JSON list of C-alpha atoms and ligand atoms in Angstrom, two decimals:
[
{"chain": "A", "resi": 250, "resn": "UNK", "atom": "CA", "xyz": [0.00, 0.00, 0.00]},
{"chain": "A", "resi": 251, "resn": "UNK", "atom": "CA", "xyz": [1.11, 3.28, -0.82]},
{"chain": "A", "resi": 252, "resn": "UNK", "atom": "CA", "xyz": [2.01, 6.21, 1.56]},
{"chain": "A", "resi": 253, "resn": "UNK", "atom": "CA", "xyz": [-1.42, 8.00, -0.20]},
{"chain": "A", "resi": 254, "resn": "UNK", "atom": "CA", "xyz": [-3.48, 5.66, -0.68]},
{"chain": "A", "resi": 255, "resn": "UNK", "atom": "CA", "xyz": [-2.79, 4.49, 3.43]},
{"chain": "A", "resi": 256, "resn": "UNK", "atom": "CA", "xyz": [-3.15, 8.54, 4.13]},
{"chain": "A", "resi": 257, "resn": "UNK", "atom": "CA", "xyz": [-6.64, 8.24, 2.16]},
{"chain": "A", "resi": 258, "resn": "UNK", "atom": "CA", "xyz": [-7.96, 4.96, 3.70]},
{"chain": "A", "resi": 259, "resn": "UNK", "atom": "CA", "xyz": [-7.11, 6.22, 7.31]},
{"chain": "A", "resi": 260, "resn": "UNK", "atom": "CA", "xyz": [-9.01, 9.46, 6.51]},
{"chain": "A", "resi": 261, "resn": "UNK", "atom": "CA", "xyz": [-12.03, 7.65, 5.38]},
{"chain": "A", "resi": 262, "resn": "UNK", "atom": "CA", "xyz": [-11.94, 5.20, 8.71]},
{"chain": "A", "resi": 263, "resn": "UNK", "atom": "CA", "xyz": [-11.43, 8.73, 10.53]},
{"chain": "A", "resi": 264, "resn": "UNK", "atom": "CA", "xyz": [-14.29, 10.46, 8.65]},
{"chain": "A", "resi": 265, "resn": "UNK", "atom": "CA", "xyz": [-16.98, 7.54, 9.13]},
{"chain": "A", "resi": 266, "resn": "UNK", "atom": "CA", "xyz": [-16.20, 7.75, 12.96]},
{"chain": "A", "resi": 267, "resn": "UNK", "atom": "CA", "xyz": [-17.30, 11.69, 12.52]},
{"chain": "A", "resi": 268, "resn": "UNK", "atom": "CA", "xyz": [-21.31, 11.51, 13.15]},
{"chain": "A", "resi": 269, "resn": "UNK", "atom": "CA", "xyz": [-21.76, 14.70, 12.35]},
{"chain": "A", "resi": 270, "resn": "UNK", "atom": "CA", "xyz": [-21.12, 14.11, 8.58]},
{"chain": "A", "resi": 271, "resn": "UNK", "atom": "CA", "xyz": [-22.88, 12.35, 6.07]},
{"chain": "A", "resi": 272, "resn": "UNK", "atom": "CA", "xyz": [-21.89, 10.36, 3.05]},
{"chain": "A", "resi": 273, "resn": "UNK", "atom": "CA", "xyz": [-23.31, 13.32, 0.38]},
{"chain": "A", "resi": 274, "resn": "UNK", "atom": "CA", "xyz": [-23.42, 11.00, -2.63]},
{"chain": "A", "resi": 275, "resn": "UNK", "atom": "CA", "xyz": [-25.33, 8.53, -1.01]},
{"chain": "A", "resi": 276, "resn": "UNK", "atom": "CA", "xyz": [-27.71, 10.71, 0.48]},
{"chain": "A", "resi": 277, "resn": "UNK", "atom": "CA", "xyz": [-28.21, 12.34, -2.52]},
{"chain": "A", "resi": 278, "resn": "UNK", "atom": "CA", "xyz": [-28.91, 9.34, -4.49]},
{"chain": "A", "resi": 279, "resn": "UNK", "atom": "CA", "xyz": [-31.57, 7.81, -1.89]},
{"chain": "A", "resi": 280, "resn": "UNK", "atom": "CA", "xyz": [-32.87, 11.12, -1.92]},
{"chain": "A", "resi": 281, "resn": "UNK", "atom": "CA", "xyz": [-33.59, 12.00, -5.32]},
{"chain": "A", "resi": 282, "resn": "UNK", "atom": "CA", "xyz": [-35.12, 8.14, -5.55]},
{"chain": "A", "resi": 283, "resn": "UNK", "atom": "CA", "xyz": [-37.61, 8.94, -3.15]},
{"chain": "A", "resi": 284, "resn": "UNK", "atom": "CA", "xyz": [-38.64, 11.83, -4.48]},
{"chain": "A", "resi": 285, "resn": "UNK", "atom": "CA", "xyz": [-39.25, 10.31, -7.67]},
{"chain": "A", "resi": 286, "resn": "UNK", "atom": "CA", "xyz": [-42.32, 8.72, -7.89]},
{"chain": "A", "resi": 287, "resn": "UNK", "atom": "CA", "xyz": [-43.79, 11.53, -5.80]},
{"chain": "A", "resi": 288, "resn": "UNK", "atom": "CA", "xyz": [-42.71, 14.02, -8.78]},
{"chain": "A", "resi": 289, "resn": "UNK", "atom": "CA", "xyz": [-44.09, 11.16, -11.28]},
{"chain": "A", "resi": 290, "resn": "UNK", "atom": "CA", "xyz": [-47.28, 10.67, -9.98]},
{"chain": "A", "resi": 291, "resn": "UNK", "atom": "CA", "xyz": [-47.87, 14.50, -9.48]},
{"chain": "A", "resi": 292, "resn": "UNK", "atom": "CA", "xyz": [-47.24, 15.20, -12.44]},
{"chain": "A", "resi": 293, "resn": "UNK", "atom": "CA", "xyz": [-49.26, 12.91, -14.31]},
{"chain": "A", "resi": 294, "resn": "UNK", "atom": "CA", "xyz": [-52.17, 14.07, -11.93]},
{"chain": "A", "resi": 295, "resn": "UNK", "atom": "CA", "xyz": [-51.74, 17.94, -13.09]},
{"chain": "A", "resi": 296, "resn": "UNK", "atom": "CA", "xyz": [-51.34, 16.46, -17.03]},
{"chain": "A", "resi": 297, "resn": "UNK", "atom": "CA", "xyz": [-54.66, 14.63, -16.42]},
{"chain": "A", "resi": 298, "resn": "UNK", "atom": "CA", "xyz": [-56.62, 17.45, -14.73]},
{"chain": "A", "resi": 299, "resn": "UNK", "atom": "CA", "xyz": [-55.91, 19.91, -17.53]},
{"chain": "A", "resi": 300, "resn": "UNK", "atom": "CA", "xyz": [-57.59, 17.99, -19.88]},
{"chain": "A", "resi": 301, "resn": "UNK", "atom": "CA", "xyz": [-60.68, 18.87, -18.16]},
{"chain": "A", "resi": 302, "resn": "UNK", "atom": "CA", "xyz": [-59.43, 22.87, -18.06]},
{"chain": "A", "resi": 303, "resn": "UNK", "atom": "CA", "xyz": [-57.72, 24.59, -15.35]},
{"chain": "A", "resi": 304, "resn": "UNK", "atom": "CA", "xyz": [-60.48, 25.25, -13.05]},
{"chain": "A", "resi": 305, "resn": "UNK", "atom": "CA", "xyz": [-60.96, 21.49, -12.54]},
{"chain": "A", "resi": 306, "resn": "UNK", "atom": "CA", "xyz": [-56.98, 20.59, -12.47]},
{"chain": "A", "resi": 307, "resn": "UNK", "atom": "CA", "xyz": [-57.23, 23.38, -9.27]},
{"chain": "A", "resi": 308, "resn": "UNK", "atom": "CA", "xyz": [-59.26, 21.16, -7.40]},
{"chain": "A", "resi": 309, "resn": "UNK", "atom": "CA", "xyz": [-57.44, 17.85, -8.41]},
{"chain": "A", "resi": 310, "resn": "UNK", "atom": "CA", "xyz": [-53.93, 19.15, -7.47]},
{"chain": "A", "resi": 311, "resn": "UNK", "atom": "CA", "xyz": [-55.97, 20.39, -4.50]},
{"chain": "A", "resi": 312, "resn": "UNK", "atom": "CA", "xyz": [-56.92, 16.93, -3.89]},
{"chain": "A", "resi": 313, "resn": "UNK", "atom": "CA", "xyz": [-53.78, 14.96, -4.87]},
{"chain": "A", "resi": 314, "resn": "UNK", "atom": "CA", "xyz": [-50.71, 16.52, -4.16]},
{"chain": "A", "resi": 315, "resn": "UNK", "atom": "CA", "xyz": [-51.39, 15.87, 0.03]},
{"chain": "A", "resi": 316, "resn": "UNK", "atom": "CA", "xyz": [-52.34, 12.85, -0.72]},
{"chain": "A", "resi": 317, "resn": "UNK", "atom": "CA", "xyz": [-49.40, 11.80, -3.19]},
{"chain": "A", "resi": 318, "resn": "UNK", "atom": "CA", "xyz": [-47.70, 13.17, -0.77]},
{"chain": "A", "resi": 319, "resn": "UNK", "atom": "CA", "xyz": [-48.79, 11.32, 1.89]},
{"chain": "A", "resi": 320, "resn": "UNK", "atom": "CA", "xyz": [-48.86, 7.84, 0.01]},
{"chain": "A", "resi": 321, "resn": "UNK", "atom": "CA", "xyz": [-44.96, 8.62, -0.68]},
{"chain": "A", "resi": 322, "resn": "UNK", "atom": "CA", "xyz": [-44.39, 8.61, 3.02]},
{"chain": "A", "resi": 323, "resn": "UNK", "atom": "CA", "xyz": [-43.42, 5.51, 4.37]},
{"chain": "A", "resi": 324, "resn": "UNK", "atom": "CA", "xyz": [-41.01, 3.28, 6.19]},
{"chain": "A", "resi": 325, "resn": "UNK", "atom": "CA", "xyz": [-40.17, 6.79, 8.27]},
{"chain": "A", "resi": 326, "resn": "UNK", "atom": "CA", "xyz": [-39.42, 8.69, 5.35]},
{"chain": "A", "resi": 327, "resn": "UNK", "atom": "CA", "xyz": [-41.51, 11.84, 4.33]},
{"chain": "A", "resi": 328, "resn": "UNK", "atom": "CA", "xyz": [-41.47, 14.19, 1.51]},
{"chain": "A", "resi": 329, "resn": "UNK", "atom": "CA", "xyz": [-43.35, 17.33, 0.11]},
{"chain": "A", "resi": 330, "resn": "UNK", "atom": "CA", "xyz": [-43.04, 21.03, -1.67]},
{"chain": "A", "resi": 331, "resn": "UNK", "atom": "CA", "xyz": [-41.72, 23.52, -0.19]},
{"chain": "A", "resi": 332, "resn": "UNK", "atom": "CA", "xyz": [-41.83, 27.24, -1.39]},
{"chain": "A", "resi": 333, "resn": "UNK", "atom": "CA", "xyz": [-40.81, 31.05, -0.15]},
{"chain": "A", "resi": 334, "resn": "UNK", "atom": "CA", "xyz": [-44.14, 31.90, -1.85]},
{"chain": "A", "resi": 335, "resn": "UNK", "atom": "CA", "xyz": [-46.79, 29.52, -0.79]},
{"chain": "A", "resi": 336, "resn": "UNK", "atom": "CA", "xyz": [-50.72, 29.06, -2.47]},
{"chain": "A", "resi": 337, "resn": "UNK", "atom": "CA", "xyz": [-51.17, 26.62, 0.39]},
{"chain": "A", "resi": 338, "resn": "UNK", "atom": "CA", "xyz": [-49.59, 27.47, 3.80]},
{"chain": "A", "resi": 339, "resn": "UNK", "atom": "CA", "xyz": [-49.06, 23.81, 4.63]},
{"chain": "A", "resi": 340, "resn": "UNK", "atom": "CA", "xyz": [-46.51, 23.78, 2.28]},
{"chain": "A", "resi": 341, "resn": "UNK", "atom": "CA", "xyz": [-44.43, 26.14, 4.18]},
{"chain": "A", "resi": 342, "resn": "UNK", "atom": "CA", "xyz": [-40.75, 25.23, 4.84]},
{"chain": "A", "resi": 343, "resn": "UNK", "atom": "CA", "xyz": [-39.35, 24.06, 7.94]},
{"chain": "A", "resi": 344, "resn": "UNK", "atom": "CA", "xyz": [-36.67, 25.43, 9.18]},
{"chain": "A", "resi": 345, "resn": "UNK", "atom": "CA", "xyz": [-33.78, 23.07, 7.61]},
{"chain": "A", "resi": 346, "resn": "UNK", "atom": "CA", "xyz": [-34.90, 23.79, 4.33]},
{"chain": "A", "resi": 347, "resn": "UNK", "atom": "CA", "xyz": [-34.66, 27.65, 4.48]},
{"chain": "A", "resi": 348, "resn": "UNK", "atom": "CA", "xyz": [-30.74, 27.80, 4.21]},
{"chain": "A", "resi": 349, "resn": "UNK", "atom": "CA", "xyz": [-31.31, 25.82, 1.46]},
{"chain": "A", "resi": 350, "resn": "UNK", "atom": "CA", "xyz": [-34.26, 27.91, -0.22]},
{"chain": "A", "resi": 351, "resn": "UNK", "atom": "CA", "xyz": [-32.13, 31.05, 0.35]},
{"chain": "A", "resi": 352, "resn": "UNK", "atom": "CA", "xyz": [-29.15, 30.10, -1.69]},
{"chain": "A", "resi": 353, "resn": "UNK", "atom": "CA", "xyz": [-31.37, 28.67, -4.45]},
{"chain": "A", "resi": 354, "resn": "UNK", "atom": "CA", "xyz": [-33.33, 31.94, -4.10]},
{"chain": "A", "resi": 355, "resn": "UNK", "atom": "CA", "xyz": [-30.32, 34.27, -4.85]},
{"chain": "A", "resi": 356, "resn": "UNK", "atom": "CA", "xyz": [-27.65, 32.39, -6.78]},
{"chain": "A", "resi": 357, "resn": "UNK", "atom": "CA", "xyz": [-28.70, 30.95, -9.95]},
{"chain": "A", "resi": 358, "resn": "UNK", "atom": "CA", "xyz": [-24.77, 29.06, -10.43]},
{"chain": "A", "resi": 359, "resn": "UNK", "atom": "CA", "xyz": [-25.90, 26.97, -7.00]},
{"chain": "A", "resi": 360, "resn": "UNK", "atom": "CA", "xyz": [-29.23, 24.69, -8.07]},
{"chain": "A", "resi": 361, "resn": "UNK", "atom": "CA", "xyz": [-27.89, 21.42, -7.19]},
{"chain": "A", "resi": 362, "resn": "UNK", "atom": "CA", "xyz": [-29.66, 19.19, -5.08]},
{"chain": "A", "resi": 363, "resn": "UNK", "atom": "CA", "xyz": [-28.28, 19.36, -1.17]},
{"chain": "A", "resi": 364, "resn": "UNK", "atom": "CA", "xyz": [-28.67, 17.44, 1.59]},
{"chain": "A", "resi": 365, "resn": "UNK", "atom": "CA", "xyz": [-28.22, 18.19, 5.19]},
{"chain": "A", "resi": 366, "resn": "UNK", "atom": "CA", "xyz": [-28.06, 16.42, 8.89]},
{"chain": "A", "resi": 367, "resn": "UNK", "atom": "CA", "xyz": [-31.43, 17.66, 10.25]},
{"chain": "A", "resi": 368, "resn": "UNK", "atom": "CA", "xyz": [-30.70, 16.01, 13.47]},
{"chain": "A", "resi": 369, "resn": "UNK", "atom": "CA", "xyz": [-29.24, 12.49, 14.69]},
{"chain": "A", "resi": 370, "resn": "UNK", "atom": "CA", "xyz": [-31.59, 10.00, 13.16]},
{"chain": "A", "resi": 371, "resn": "UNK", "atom": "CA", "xyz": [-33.16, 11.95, 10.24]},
{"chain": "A", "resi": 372, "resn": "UNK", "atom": "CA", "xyz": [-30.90, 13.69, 6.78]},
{"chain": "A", "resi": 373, "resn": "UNK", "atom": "CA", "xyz": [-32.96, 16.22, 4.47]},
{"chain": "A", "resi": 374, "resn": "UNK", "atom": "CA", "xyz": [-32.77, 16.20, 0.72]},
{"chain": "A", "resi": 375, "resn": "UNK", "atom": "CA", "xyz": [-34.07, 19.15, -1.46]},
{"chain": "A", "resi": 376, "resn": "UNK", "atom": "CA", "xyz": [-33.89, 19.98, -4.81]},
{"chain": "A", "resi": 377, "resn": "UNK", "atom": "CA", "xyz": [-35.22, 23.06, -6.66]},
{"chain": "A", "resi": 378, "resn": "UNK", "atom": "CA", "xyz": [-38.64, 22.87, -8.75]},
{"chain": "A", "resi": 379, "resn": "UNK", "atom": "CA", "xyz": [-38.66, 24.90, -11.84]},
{"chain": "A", "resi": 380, "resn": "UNK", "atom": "CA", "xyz": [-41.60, 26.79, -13.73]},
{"chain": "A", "resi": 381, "resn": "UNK", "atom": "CA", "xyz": [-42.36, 25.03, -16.88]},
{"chain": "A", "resi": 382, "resn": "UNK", "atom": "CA", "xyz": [-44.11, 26.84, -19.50]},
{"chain": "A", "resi": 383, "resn": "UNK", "atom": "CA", "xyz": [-47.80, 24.71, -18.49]},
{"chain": "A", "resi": 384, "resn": "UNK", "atom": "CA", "xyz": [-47.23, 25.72, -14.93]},
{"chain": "A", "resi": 385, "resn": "UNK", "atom": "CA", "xyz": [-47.59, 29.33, -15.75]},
{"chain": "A", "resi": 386, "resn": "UNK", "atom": "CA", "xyz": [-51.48, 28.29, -16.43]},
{"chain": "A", "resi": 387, "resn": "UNK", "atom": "CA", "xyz": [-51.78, 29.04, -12.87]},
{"chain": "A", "resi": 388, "resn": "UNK", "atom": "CA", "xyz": [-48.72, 30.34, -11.27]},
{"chain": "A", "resi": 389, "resn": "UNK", "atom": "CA", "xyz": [-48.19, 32.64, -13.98]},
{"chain": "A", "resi": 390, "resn": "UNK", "atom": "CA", "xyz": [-48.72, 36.38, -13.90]},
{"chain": "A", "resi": 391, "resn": "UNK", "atom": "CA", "xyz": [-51.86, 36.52, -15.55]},
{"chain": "A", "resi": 392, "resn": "UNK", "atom": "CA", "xyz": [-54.44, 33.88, -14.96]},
{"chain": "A", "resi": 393, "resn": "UNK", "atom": "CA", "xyz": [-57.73, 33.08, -16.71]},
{"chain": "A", "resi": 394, "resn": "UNK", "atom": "CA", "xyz": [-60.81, 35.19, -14.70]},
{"chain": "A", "resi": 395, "resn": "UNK", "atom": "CA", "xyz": [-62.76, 32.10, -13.70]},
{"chain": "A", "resi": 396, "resn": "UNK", "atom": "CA", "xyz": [-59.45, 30.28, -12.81]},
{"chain": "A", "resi": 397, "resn": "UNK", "atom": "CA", "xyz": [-58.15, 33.57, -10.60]},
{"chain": "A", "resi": 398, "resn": "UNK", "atom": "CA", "xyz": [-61.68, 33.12, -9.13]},
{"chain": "A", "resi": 399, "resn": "UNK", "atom": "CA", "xyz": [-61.24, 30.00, -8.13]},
{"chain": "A", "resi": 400, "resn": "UNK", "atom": "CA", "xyz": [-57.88, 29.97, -6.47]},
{"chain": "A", "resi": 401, "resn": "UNK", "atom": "CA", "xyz": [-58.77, 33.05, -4.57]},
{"chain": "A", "resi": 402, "resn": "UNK", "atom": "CA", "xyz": [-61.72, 31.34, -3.55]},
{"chain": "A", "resi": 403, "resn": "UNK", "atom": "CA", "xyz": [-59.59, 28.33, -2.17]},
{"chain": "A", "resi": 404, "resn": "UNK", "atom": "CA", "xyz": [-56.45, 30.26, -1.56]},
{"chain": "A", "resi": 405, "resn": "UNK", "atom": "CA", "xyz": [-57.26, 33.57, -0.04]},
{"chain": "A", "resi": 406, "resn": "UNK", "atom": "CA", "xyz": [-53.95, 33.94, 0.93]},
{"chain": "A", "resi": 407, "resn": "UNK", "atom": "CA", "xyz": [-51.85, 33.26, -1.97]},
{"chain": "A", "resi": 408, "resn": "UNK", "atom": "CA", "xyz": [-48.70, 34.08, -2.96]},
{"chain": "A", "resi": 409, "resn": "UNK", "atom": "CA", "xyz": [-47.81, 32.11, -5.84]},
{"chain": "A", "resi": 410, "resn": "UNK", "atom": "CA", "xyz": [-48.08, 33.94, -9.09]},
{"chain": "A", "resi": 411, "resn": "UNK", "atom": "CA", "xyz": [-45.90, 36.06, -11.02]},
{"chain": "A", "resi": 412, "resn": "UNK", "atom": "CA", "xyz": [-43.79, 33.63, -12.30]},
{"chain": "A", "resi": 413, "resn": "UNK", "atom": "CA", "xyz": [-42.44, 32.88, -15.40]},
{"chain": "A", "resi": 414, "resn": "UNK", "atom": "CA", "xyz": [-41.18, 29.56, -17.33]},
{"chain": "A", "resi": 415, "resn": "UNK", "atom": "CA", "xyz": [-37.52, 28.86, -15.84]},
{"chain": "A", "resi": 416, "resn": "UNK", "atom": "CA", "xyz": [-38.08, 30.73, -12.48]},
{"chain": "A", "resi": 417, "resn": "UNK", "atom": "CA", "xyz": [-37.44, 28.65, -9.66]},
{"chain": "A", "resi": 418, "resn": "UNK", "atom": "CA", "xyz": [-40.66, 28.00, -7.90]},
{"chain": "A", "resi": 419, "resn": "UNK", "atom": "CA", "xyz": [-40.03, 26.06, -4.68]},
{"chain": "A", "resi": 420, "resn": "UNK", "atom": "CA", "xyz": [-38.74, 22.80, -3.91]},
{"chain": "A", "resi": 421, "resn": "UNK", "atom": "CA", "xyz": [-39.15, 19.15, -3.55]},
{"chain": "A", "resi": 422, "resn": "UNK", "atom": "CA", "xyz": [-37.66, 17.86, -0.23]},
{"chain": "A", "resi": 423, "resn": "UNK", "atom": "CA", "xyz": [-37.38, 14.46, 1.75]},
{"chain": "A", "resi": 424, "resn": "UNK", "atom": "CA", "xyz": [-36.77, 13.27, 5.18]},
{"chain": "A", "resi": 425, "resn": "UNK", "atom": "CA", "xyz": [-35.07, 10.04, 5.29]},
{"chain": "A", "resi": 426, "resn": "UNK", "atom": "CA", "xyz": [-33.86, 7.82, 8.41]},
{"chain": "A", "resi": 427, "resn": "UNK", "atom": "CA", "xyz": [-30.22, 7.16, 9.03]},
{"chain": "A", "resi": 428, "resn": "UNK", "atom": "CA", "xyz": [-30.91, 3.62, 9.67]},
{"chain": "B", "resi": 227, "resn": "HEC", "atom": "C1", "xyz": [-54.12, 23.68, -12.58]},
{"chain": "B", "resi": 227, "resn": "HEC", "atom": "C2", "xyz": [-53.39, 24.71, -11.91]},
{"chain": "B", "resi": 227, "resn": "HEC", "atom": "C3", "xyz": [-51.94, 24.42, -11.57]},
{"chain": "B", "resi": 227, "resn": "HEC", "atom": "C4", "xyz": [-50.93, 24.14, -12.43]},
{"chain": "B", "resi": 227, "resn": "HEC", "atom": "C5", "xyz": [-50.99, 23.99, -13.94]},
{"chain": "B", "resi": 227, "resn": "HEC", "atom": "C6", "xyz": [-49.73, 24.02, -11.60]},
{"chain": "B", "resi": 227, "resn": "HEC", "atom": "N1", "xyz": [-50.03, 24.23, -10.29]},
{"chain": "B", "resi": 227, "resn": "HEC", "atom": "FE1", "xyz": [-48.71, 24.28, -8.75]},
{"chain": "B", "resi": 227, "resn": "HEC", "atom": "N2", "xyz": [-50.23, 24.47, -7.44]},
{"chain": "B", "resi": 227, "resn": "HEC", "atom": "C7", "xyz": [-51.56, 24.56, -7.80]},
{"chain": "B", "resi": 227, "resn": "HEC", "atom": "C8", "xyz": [-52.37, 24.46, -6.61]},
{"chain": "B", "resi": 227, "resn": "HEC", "atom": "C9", "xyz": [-53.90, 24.48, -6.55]},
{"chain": "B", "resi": 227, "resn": "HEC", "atom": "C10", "xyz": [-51.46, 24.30, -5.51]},
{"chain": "B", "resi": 227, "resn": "HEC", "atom": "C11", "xyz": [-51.81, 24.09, -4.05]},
{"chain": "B", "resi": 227, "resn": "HEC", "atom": "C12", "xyz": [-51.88, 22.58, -3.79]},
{"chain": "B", "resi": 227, "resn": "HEC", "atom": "C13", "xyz": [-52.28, 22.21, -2.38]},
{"chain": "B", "resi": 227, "resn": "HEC", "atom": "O1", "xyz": [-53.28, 22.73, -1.90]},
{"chain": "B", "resi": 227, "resn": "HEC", "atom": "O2", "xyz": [-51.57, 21.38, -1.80]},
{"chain": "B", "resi": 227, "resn": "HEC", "atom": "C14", "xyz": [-50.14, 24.31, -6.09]},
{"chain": "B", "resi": 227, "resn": "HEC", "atom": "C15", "xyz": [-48.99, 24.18, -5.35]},
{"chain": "B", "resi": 227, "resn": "HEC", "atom": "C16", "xyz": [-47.72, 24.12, -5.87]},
{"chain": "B", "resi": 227, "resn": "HEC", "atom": "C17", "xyz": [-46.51, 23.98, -5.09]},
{"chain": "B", "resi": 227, "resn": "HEC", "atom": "C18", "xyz": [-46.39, 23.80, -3.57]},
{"chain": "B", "resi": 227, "resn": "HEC", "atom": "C19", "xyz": [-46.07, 25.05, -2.85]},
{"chain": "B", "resi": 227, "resn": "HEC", "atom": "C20", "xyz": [-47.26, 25.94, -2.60]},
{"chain": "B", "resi": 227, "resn": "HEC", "atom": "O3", "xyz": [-47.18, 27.09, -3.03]},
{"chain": "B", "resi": 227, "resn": "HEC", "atom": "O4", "xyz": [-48.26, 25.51, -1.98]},
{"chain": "B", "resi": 227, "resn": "HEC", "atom": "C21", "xyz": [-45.47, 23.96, -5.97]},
{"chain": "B", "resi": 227, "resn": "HEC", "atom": "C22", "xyz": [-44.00, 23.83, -5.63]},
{"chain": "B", "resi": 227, "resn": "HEC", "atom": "C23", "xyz": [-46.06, 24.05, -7.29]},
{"chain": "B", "resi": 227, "resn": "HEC", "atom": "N3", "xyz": [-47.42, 24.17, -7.21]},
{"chain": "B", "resi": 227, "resn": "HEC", "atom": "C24", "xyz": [-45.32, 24.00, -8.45]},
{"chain": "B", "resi": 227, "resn": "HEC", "atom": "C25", "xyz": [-45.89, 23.85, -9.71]},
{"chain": "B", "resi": 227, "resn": "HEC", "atom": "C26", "xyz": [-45.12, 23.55, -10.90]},
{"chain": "B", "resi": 227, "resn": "HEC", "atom": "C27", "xyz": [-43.61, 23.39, -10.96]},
{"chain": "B", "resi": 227, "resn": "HEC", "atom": "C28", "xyz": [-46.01, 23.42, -11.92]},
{"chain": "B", "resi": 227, "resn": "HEC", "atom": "C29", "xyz": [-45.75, 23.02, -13.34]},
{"chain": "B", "resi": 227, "resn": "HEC", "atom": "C30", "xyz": [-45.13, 21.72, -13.54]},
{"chain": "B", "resi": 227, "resn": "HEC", "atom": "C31", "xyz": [-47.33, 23.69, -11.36]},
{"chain": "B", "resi": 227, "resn": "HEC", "atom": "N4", "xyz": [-47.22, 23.93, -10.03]},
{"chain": "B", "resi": 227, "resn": "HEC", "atom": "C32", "xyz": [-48.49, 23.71, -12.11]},
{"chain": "B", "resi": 227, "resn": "HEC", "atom": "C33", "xyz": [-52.06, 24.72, -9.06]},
{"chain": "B", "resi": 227, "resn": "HEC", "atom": "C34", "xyz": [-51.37, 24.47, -10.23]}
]
């Protein structure tokens, strides 16, 4: 064995002895898996609901996305949207995403997915969400009357409009178990 390579394998035996830091990679991966389906399934939900119009996709994504959401969940691990400006307020970060939000938020070079120790037994994944041109049906800065009607009517407190295709919108995030 060589001087480096002994140097490198006693650094990895010293970092995996370090509980405060997490294999990134791996993370990442089982991260971005479990989001998966989740972004899958939503999205064929919002496809399917157009084709009845926008009004009725409202009340599907209304309908789905918690529940996707929710179905998604298992075996300990959670995941969900996330966004600095919410149409529903139960999709409001917690407070390990928000570092994560803010550098997505103001440097357009740093949109890689991250993860992050949230505490002993649990890492967070995110990864940003971007506005594609048929999400601008209803996040956009002009909506149809009847469908502005009816998100005010279900949202009266919403926030998320304005945007344009390529914007970042929010993100996707997970909670997984160490073990
Ligand atoms: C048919 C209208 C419609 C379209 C099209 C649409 N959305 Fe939404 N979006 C909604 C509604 C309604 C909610 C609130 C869902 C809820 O109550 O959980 C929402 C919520 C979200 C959220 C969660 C954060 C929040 O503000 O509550 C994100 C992120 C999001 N949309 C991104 C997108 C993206 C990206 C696209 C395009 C791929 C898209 N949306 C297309 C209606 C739409």
């Amino acid at each position: 064995m060589s001087r480096a390579t002994l140097l490198l394998s006693l650094l990895a035996v010293l970092s995996s002895c370090d509980r405060s830091k997490i294999d990134e990679t791996k993370w990442k991966e089982a991260g971005a898996e479990a989001v998966l389906p989740f972004k899958k399934n939503l999205k064929q939900a919002l496809v399917a609901g157009l084709e009845d119009g926008p009004v009725e996709a409202v009340s599907v994504c209304r309908l789905e996305a918690p529940k996707l959401a929710e179905a998604q969940s298992r075996g300990g691990v959670k995941v969900g949207r996330a966004s600095q400006k919410l149409r529903n307020p139960s999709n409001a970060p917690k407070p390990w995403m928000q570092p994560f939000l803010q550098v997505y938020e103001t440097d357009p070079e740093r949109r890689e997915p991250g993860v992050v120790l949230i505490d002993d037994k649990t890492v967070g994944y995110v990864e940003p969400i971007f506005v594609q041109p048929l999400c601008v049906t209803c996040h956009g800065a002009e909506l149809a009357p009847d469908l502005k009607a009816k998100i005010g009517e279900l949202y009266p407190e919403d926030q998320a409009t304005g945007y344009a295709a390529g914007d970042l919108r929010g993100v996707f995030w997970v909670e997984l178990p160490r073990e």
